């Protein structure tokens, strides 16, 4: 009887810890090992380690909750993590062929303008950007169907696969 009750409590604690990765240490373990709140965890092949550490970090998070809440109020929601999505977007943009065609001065202006557009909040999921030959960004609003078509074209392979006839 005691073993079943203890097993239930442990299962409940692990489940709660897995789905409540909002505190700092739990978020750190999630980002490093599990990847539930990020695209890819830092250590992709260490999921078991993350599952083992998460209940421990959850208990520490509960014990230090008042301190963590105060730090989040003072330092912001993403403390202590610095999300690098914008940096990754800028790196991918630097490799874009249309941007490579521009002179260094025009490229710098286009990147600054792009950063301004990101910060301004004018872009949403139905906004597409086009870079002109002179380095100016053009925003175009598209509906959901056109956006899906653009995504399908962007994800399609550059070259069509060779046709193979089997008889």
PDB file of N, CA and C in Angstrom, residues 98 101-102 131-136:
ATOM      1  N   UNK A  98      20.285  38.024 -51.945  1.00  0.00           N
ATOM      2  CA  UNK A  98      19.886  39.390 -52.317  1.00  0.00           C
ATOM      3  C   UNK A  98      20.655  40.416 -51.486  1.00  0.00           C
ATOM      4  N   UNK A 101      24.335  40.929 -52.622  1.00  0.00           N
ATOM      5  CA  UNK A 101      24.525  41.732 -53.830  1.00  0.00           C
ATOM      6  C   UNK A 101      24.728  43.215 -53.517  1.00  0.00           C
ATOM      7  N   UNK A 102      24.283  43.651 -52.328  1.00  0.00           N
ATOM      8  CA  UNK A 102      24.350  45.065 -51.976  1.00  0.00           C
ATOM      9  C   UNK A 102      25.763  45.472 -51.587  1.00  0.00           C
ATOM     10  N   UNK A 131      13.286  42.528 -50.291  1.00  0.00           N
ATOM     11  CA  UNK A 131      14.412  43.443 -50.350  1.00  0.00           C
ATOM     12  C   UNK A 131      14.626  43.846 -51.803  1.00  0.00           C
ATOM     13  N   UNK A 132      14.556  45.142 -52.054  1.00  0.00           N
ATOM     14  CA  UNK A 132      14.729  45.623 -53.423  1.00  0.00           C
ATOM     15  C   UNK A 132      16.210  45.683 -53.771  1.00  0.00           C
ATOM     16  N   UNK A 133      16.498  45.930 -55.050  1.00  0.00           N
ATOM     17  CA  UNK A 133      17.890  45.993 -55.501  1.00  0.00           C
ATOM     18  C   UNK A 133      18.665  47.152 -54.889  1.00  0.00           C
ATOM     19  N   UNK A 134      17.956  48.193 -54.444  1.00  0.00           N
ATOM     20  CA  UNK A 134      18.655  49.331 -53.834  1.00  0.00           C
ATOM     21  C   UNK A 134      18.701  49.233 -52.307  1.00  0.00           C
ATOM     22  N   UNK A 135      18.257  48.091 -51.734  1.00  0.00           N
ATOM     23  CA  UNK A 135      18.410  47.861 -50.303  1.00  0.00           C
ATOM     24  C   UNK A 135      17.252  48.338 -49.455  1.00  0.00           C
ATOM     25  N   UNK A 136      16.105  48.590 -50.043  1.00  0.00           N
ATOM     26  CA  UNK A 136      14.919  49.020 -49.301  1.00  0.00           C
ATOM     27  C   UNK A 136      14.010  47.822 -49.043  1.00  0.00           C
TER      28      UNK A 136
END
